[in-house]
Short mmCIF file of C-alpha atoms and ligand atoms in Angstrom, two decimals:
data_model
loop_
_atom_site.label_atom_id
_atom_site.label_comp_id
_atom_site.label_asym_id
_atom_site.label_seq_id
_atom_site.Cartn_x
_atom_site.Cartn_y
_atom_site.Cartn_z
CA UNK A 1 57.52 1.30 18.12
CA UNK A 2 55.84 4.40 19.29
CA UNK A 3 57.51 7.60 18.78
CA UNK A 4 57.74 10.84 20.89
CA UNK A 5 58.25 14.14 19.50
CA UNK A 6 58.88 17.36 21.79
CA UNK A 7 60.79 20.47 21.47
CA UNK A 8 61.61 23.52 23.70
CA UNK A 9 62.00 26.98 22.51
CA UNK A 10 65.78 28.55 22.96
CA UNK A 11 64.31 31.80 24.11
CA UNK A 12 66.54 31.91 27.37
CA UNK A 13 65.54 31.90 30.80
CA UNK A 14 64.44 28.28 31.13
CA UNK A 15 62.86 27.56 34.28
CA UNK A 16 61.30 25.01 36.54
CA UNK A 17 58.27 24.79 34.52
CA UNK A 18 60.02 23.96 31.65
CA UNK A 19 61.98 21.43 33.53
CA UNK A 20 58.91 19.86 35.66
CA UNK A 21 56.30 20.19 32.98
CA UNK A 22 58.68 18.89 29.71
CA UNK A 23 62.13 18.10 30.11
CA UNK A 24 62.02 15.82 33.37
CA UNK A 25 59.24 13.84 31.66
CA UNK A 26 60.98 13.15 28.50
CA UNK A 27 64.18 11.69 30.35
CA UNK A 28 61.61 9.08 32.08
CA UNK A 29 59.98 8.60 28.43
CA UNK A 30 63.10 7.43 27.16
CA UNK A 31 62.91 4.18 28.64
CA UNK A 32 59.90 3.12 26.62
CA UNK A 33 59.82 5.21 23.45
CA UNK A 34 62.09 6.09 20.51
CA UNK A 35 62.18 9.55 21.11
CA UNK A 36 63.03 12.89 19.02
CA UNK A 37 63.84 15.83 21.08
CA UNK A 38 64.14 19.35 19.20
CA UNK A 39 65.39 22.78 20.28
CA UNK A 40 62.74 24.72 18.12
CA UNK A 41 64.67 27.87 16.90
CA UNK A 42 62.05 28.49 13.94
CA UNK A 43 59.37 28.81 16.53
CA UNK A 44 61.72 31.07 18.51
CA UNK A 45 61.93 33.56 16.01
CA UNK A 46 58.25 34.19 15.78
CA UNK A 47 59.10 36.81 18.23
CA UNK A 48 62.31 39.11 17.93
CA UNK A 49 65.57 37.23 19.06
CA UNK A 50 68.98 38.98 19.15
CA UNK A 51 71.04 36.79 16.61
CA UNK A 52 73.86 36.44 19.26
CA UNK A 53 71.76 35.77 22.00
CA UNK A 54 69.48 32.90 19.95
CA UNK A 55 72.85 31.03 18.92
CA UNK A 56 73.93 31.08 22.81
CA UNK A 57 70.31 30.22 23.70
CA UNK A 58 70.39 27.30 21.31
CA UNK A 59 73.43 25.88 22.75
CA UNK A 60 72.40 26.50 26.42
CA UNK A 61 69.05 24.68 25.95
CA UNK A 62 70.84 21.52 24.14
CA UNK A 63 72.91 21.86 27.12
CA UNK A 64 70.52 21.76 29.61
CA UNK A 65 68.49 19.00 28.27
CA UNK A 66 71.63 16.72 28.02
CA UNK A 67 72.42 18.01 31.75
CA UNK A 68 68.92 17.00 32.77
CA UNK A 69 69.49 13.38 31.42
CA UNK A 70 67.94 13.53 27.59
CA UNK A 71 70.63 10.72 25.85
CA UNK A 72 71.43 12.21 22.60
CA UNK A 73 73.16 8.77 21.70
CA UNK A 74 70.34 6.49 22.25
CA UNK A 75 67.73 9.29 21.10
CA UNK A 76 67.45 11.92 18.50
CA UNK A 77 68.41 15.56 19.96
CA UNK A 78 68.99 18.26 17.25
CA UNK A 79 68.02 21.91 16.31
CA UNK A 80 64.85 22.31 14.40
CA UNK A 81 66.54 25.04 11.58
CA UNK A 82 69.07 22.46 10.37
CA UNK A 83 66.41 19.82 9.15
CA UNK A 84 64.38 21.68 6.05
CA UNK A 85 61.45 19.26 6.49
CA UNK A 86 59.95 21.38 9.09
CA UNK A 87 59.81 24.42 7.22
CA UNK A 88 58.58 22.64 4.15
CA UNK A 89 55.82 20.67 5.69
CA UNK A 90 54.63 23.44 7.52
CA UNK A 91 53.92 25.25 4.25
CA UNK A 92 51.84 22.53 3.31
CA UNK A 93 49.99 22.77 6.48
CA UNK A 94 49.53 26.23 6.14
CA UNK A 95 47.60 25.48 2.71
CA UNK A 96 45.46 22.75 4.97
CA UNK A 97 44.72 24.44 8.08
CA UNK A 98 41.70 27.03 8.12
CA UNK A 99 42.11 30.21 9.20
CA UNK A 100 39.10 30.18 11.76
CA UNK A 101 41.13 27.34 13.52
CA UNK A 102 43.93 29.54 13.87
CA UNK A 103 41.97 32.58 15.01
CA UNK A 104 40.95 30.55 18.17
CA UNK A 105 44.57 29.56 19.36
CA UNK A 106 44.60 31.25 23.16
CA UNK A 107 48.52 31.58 22.99
CA UNK A 108 48.39 33.57 19.81
CA UNK A 109 46.01 36.11 21.41
CA UNK A 110 47.87 36.22 24.65
CA UNK A 111 51.17 36.81 22.80
CA UNK A 112 50.00 39.29 20.59
CA UNK A 113 48.20 41.12 23.03
CA UNK A 114 46.72 44.42 22.14
CA UNK A 115 49.02 44.85 19.21
CA UNK A 116 47.87 42.19 17.21
CA UNK A 117 48.39 43.78 13.73
CA UNK A 118 51.99 44.08 14.71
CA UNK A 119 52.43 40.24 15.14
CA UNK A 120 54.61 38.47 12.83
CA UNK A 121 52.92 35.97 10.41
CA UNK A 122 55.23 33.49 11.81
CA UNK A 123 53.55 33.86 15.51
CA UNK A 124 49.83 33.49 13.91
CA UNK A 125 51.12 30.30 11.68
CA UNK A 126 53.25 28.73 14.98
CA UNK A 127 50.76 25.70 15.59
CA UNK A 128 51.01 25.00 11.94
CA UNK A 129 54.74 24.54 12.30
CA UNK A 130 54.34 22.76 15.54
CA UNK A 131 52.13 20.21 13.66
CA UNK A 132 55.04 19.87 10.92
CA UNK A 133 57.42 19.12 13.93
CA UNK A 134 55.45 16.35 15.04
CA UNK A 135 54.01 14.96 12.05
CA UNK A 136 57.29 14.83 10.15
CA UNK A 137 57.92 11.81 12.09
CA UNK A 138 54.79 10.66 12.48
CA UNK A 139 55.31 10.89 16.03
CA UNK A 140 52.54 8.91 18.13
CA UNK A 141 52.82 10.76 21.63
CA UNK A 142 53.78 14.32 22.43
CA UNK A 143 54.79 15.22 25.67
CA UNK A 144 53.70 18.75 26.40
CA UNK A 145 52.40 21.13 29.53
CA UNK A 146 49.09 21.95 29.93
CA UNK A 147 49.68 25.11 27.77
CA UNK A 148 50.15 23.31 24.70
CA UNK A 149 47.10 21.30 24.52
CA UNK A 150 45.15 23.53 22.25
CA UNK A 151 48.22 23.39 19.61
CA UNK A 152 48.18 19.72 19.73
CA UNK A 153 44.46 19.46 18.94
CA UNK A 154 45.17 21.62 16.22
CA UNK A 155 47.93 19.14 15.02
CA UNK A 156 45.28 16.36 15.33
CA UNK A 157 42.77 18.65 13.17
CA UNK A 158 45.54 19.01 10.27
CA UNK A 159 46.55 15.52 10.54
CA UNK A 160 42.62 14.20 10.12
CA UNK A 161 42.08 17.28 7.18
CA UNK A 162 44.99 16.04 5.28
CA UNK A 163 44.08 12.43 5.21
CA UNK A 164 40.35 13.14 4.48
CA UNK A 165 41.53 15.81 1.66
CA UNK A 166 43.74 13.34 -0.02
CA UNK A 167 41.79 10.50 0.71
CA UNK A 168 44.84 8.78 2.52
CA UNK A 169 45.21 7.31 5.69
CA UNK A 170 48.75 8.58 6.20
CA UNK A 171 49.22 10.48 9.28
CA UNK A 172 48.44 9.13 12.91
CA UNK A 173 46.30 10.98 15.45
CA UNK A 174 49.32 11.98 17.77
CA UNK A 175 48.39 11.75 21.58
CA UNK A 176 49.14 14.42 24.11
CA UNK A 177 51.01 13.10 27.11
CA UNK A 178 50.49 15.37 29.75
CA UNK A 179 52.26 14.03 32.67
CA UNK A 180 53.24 14.50 36.34
CA UNK A 181 51.74 16.44 39.37
CA UNK A 182 53.40 19.61 37.88
CA UNK A 183 51.74 20.28 34.52
CA UNK A 184 51.62 24.04 35.09
CA UNK A 185 54.03 25.50 37.55
CA UNK A 186 52.80 28.96 38.37
CA UNK A 187 54.77 32.32 38.71
CA UNK A 188 56.02 32.93 42.43
CA UNK A 189 54.64 36.41 42.02
CA UNK A 190 51.19 35.39 41.02
CA UNK A 191 49.88 31.97 41.83
CA UNK A 192 47.15 32.64 39.02
CA UNK A 193 50.00 33.25 36.28
CA UNK A 194 52.09 30.49 34.92
CA UNK A 195 55.88 30.45 35.26
CA UNK A 196 57.02 31.80 32.03
CA UNK A 197 60.41 32.85 30.37
CA UNK A 198 59.00 35.89 29.05
CA UNK A 199 57.56 37.39 32.52
CA UNK A 200 59.35 40.77 33.10
CA UNK A 201 59.90 39.77 36.34
CA UNK A 202 63.00 37.63 37.25
CA UNK A 203 61.62 36.56 40.75
CA UNK A 204 58.85 35.55 39.01
CA UNK A 205 60.63 32.29 37.98
CA UNK A 206 63.14 29.94 39.34
CA UNK A 207 65.82 29.71 36.55
CA UNK A 208 67.68 26.75 35.72
CA UNK A 209 70.84 28.58 36.13
CA UNK A 210 70.06 30.40 39.51
CA UNK A 211 72.47 29.70 41.86
CA UNK A 212 71.65 28.27 45.74
CA UNK A 213 71.74 31.97 47.04
CA UNK A 214 69.32 33.27 44.27
CA UNK A 215 67.00 30.23 44.89
CA UNK A 216 66.80 30.90 48.35
CA UNK A 217 66.15 34.64 47.97
CA UNK A 218 63.39 33.82 45.24
CA UNK A 219 61.65 31.21 47.54
CA UNK A 220 61.65 33.35 50.69
CA UNK A 221 60.12 36.48 48.78
CA UNK A 222 57.58 34.00 47.01
CA UNK A 223 54.19 35.39 47.18
CA UNK A 224 52.26 33.66 49.96
CA UNK A 225 48.82 34.51 52.40
CA UNK A 226 48.77 35.28 55.63
CA UNK A 227 46.97 31.71 56.59
CA UNK A 228 49.48 28.72 58.08
CA UNK A 229 49.38 25.77 55.75
CA UNK A 230 46.30 23.56 55.65
CA UNK A 231 46.91 20.17 56.88
CA UNK A 232 44.45 18.29 53.94
CA UNK A 233 44.58 19.05 49.94
CA UNK A 234 41.24 20.50 49.91
CA UNK A 235 42.54 23.46 52.31
CA UNK A 236 44.64 24.41 49.15
CA UNK A 237 41.56 25.54 47.11
CA UNK A 238 41.48 29.06 46.41
CA UNK A 239 45.00 29.59 47.73
CA UNK A 240 46.93 29.36 44.49
CA UNK A 241 50.55 30.43 45.75
CA UNK A 242 50.19 27.80 48.69
CA UNK A 243 49.03 25.22 46.03
CA UNK A 244 51.56 26.20 43.42
CA UNK A 245 54.84 25.91 46.34
CA UNK A 246 53.17 22.51 47.63
CA UNK A 247 52.78 21.11 43.95
CA UNK A 248 56.62 22.07 43.34
CA UNK A 249 57.71 20.47 46.55
CA UNK A 250 55.54 17.32 45.32
CA UNK A 251 56.90 17.08 41.91
CA UNK A 252 60.49 17.29 43.03
CA UNK A 253 60.60 14.62 45.82
CA UNK A 254 57.74 12.33 44.38
CA UNK A 255 56.05 12.51 47.86
CA UNK A 256 52.28 12.88 47.86
CA UNK A 257 50.69 16.15 48.55
CA UNK A 258 48.53 14.75 51.36
CA UNK A 259 51.95 13.32 53.21
CA UNK A 260 53.32 16.92 52.83
CA UNK A 261 50.49 18.74 54.18
CA UNK A 262 50.24 16.10 56.78
CA UNK A 263 53.76 17.03 57.94
CA UNK A 264 53.70 21.05 57.40
CA UNK A 265 49.82 21.66 57.77
CA UNK A 266 49.54 24.34 60.70
CA UNK A 267 53.20 25.61 60.23
CA UNK A 268 53.84 29.18 58.78
CA UNK A 269 55.16 29.47 55.23
CA UNK A 270 58.71 30.43 56.66
CA UNK A 271 59.39 26.94 57.76
CA UNK A 272 58.19 25.23 54.37
CA UNK A 273 59.85 27.70 52.35
CA UNK A 274 63.20 26.76 53.84
CA UNK A 275 62.49 23.02 53.25
CA UNK A 276 61.45 23.92 49.76
CA UNK A 277 64.80 25.72 49.14
CA UNK A 278 66.91 22.93 50.31
CA UNK A 279 65.01 20.37 47.98
CA UNK A 280 65.12 23.01 44.96
CA UNK A 281 68.86 23.24 45.59
CA UNK A 282 69.44 19.69 46.09
CA UNK A 283 67.50 18.51 42.74
CA UNK A 284 68.64 21.64 40.37
CA UNK A 285 72.50 21.97 41.59
CA UNK A 286 73.40 19.10 39.75
CA UNK A 287 72.14 19.84 36.72
CA UNK A 288 73.15 23.42 36.84
CA UNK A 289 76.64 22.46 37.28
CA UNK A 290 76.48 20.07 34.33
CA UNK A 291 74.98 22.68 32.40
CA UNK A 292 77.72 25.26 33.15
CA UNK A 293 80.49 22.28 32.23
CA UNK A 294 78.77 21.44 29.01
CA UNK A 295 77.84 25.02 27.88
CA UNK A 296 81.71 25.71 27.97
CA UNK A 297 81.90 23.04 25.17
CA UNK A 298 80.52 24.41 22.06
CA UNK A 299 82.35 22.19 19.86
CA UNK A 300 80.73 19.19 21.54
CA UNK A 301 77.16 20.76 21.74
CA UNK A 302 77.59 21.83 17.84
CA UNK A 303 78.57 18.25 16.95
CA UNK A 304 76.06 16.68 18.84
CA UNK A 305 73.32 18.71 17.33
CA UNK A 306 74.37 18.20 13.79
CA UNK A 307 74.64 14.23 14.38
CA UNK A 308 71.04 14.59 15.42
CA UNK A 309 69.89 16.60 12.25
CA UNK A 310 71.37 13.69 10.47
CA UNK A 311 69.46 11.43 12.18
CA UNK A 312 66.21 13.35 12.39
CA UNK A 313 66.85 14.02 8.64
CA UNK A 314 66.94 10.42 7.77
CA UNK A 315 63.18 9.71 9.28
CA UNK A 316 61.88 12.90 7.91
CA UNK A 317 62.96 12.86 4.43
CA UNK A 318 61.18 9.62 3.37
CA UNK A 319 58.05 11.08 4.91
CA UNK A 320 58.49 14.42 3.18
CA UNK A 321 59.11 12.41 -0.35
CA UNK A 322 55.51 10.76 0.44
CA UNK A 323 53.76 13.86 1.25
CA UNK A 324 54.72 15.68 -1.90
CA UNK A 325 53.75 12.53 -3.89
CA UNK A 326 50.43 12.72 -2.18
CA UNK A 327 50.30 16.32 -2.79
CA UNK A 328 51.08 16.12 -6.15
CA UNK A 329 54.66 17.74 -6.61
CA UNK A 330 57.03 16.23 -8.40
CA UNK A 331 59.88 14.77 -6.29
CA UNK A 332 63.70 15.08 -7.81
N1 AQP B 1 55.01 26.96 33.66
C1 AQP B 1 55.20 25.89 33.05
N2 AQP B 1 54.67 24.85 33.92
C2 AQP B 1 54.50 23.43 33.22
N3 AQP B 1 55.21 23.44 31.97
C3 AQP B 1 55.32 24.73 31.22
N4 AQP B 1 56.03 24.67 30.14
C4 AQP B 1 56.19 25.85 29.86
N5 AQP B 1 56.03 26.53 30.83
C5 AQP B 1 55.66 25.66 31.99
C6 AQP B 1 56.39 23.68 28.97
O1 AQP B 1 57.65 23.78 28.67
C7 AQP B 1 57.82 22.85 27.26
C8 AQP B 1 58.73 23.93 26.63
O2 AQP B 1 58.30 25.16 26.09
P1 AQP B 1 58.49 26.42 25.52
O3 AQP B 1 59.98 26.14 25.13
O4 AQP B 1 57.84 26.37 24.11
O5 AQP B 1 58.25 27.42 26.27
P2 AQP B 1 57.31 28.36 26.51
O6 AQP B 1 55.81 27.57 26.74
O7 AQP B 1 57.39 29.23 25.35
O8 AQP B 1 57.57 28.74 27.82
P3 AQP B 1 57.18 30.29 28.58
O9 AQP B 1 57.91 30.36 29.71
O10 AQP B 1 55.73 29.92 28.68
O11 AQP B 1 57.47 31.07 27.58
P4 AQP B 1 57.05 32.57 27.10
O12 AQP B 1 56.95 33.39 28.20
O13 AQP B 1 57.68 33.03 25.89
O14 AQP B 1 55.37 31.85 27.08
C9 AQP B 1 56.34 23.04 26.67
O15 AQP B 1 56.22 21.29 26.97
C10 AQP B 1 55.54 23.67 27.80
O16 AQP B 1 54.27 23.18 27.75
#
């Protein structure tokens, strides 16, 4: 059976971009694939995390995945640091990947910014750990938002170089699955920047924990331009904020953009923003309330993650043993 691996970082501020670009698609994929979903805390610490907040964010992310419809009984949901194969395989991949490949990674450049010399070594090696996440399970498909496409290409390069260096046909070439109409949800304050957990302005994103009043305020204040909405999709070109709001509406309602514009084209943004608020509140409120309920039950979340880690370990360990054999290590 084809196997999915995907993960999200427990770095707080889970937002609508994470939901529409990733988690919602995971829920759909559960019907057709064997799925492994991971709270990637090893990735999270590539930038400083307050330990208490990290613990709480790990539980919150697991709760939000379950509240969104991830099924931890039929599929595997676990926390990365509880399965040692990730770190072990990442080290082997650090010795397969080339510096030149990592130097090209745009996410490192964006995140390290001008302070490259002060960035952690882990942030630089992030894509190598991501390759280990995927290949420790020989996953065949990886649903991601567009921002992760480059990292997935690096995973494919690492898999190919490993196979080539050791003259084996061991790792598959995992395929990216970039699904749905909202592969890149943009900031509410700047339609050219992606909606992001680390944006210093909370008004830039729709958090999965926002209540109805906060959602209404954020959407009302979302940046737009002075023109009325266009009547056809072509009219959205060069209008990133308008395009973003329409895309969010389309993704949440499954209504084609053309139909939305046929209804709202020619009107001012205020009416459309009200309609968008109604949709966002209607879709997110049940998830948010279930998330709140689950978040209050640490024992359930911890037990679910521990069970998931056992199941993940059972898949990854035999693969890791084979990798060690191929590399020339002695297995115990
Ligand atoms: N704006 C987005 N639109 C669509 N998909 C998105 N994803 C992230 N932002 C958007 C997808 O969410 C999944 C989980 O990603 P992550 O937990 O690794 O988060 P991230 O990419 O680090 O999220 P941010 O908000 O972009 O964090 P910062 O601000 O730290 O960079 C992934 O599949 C991702 O593609």
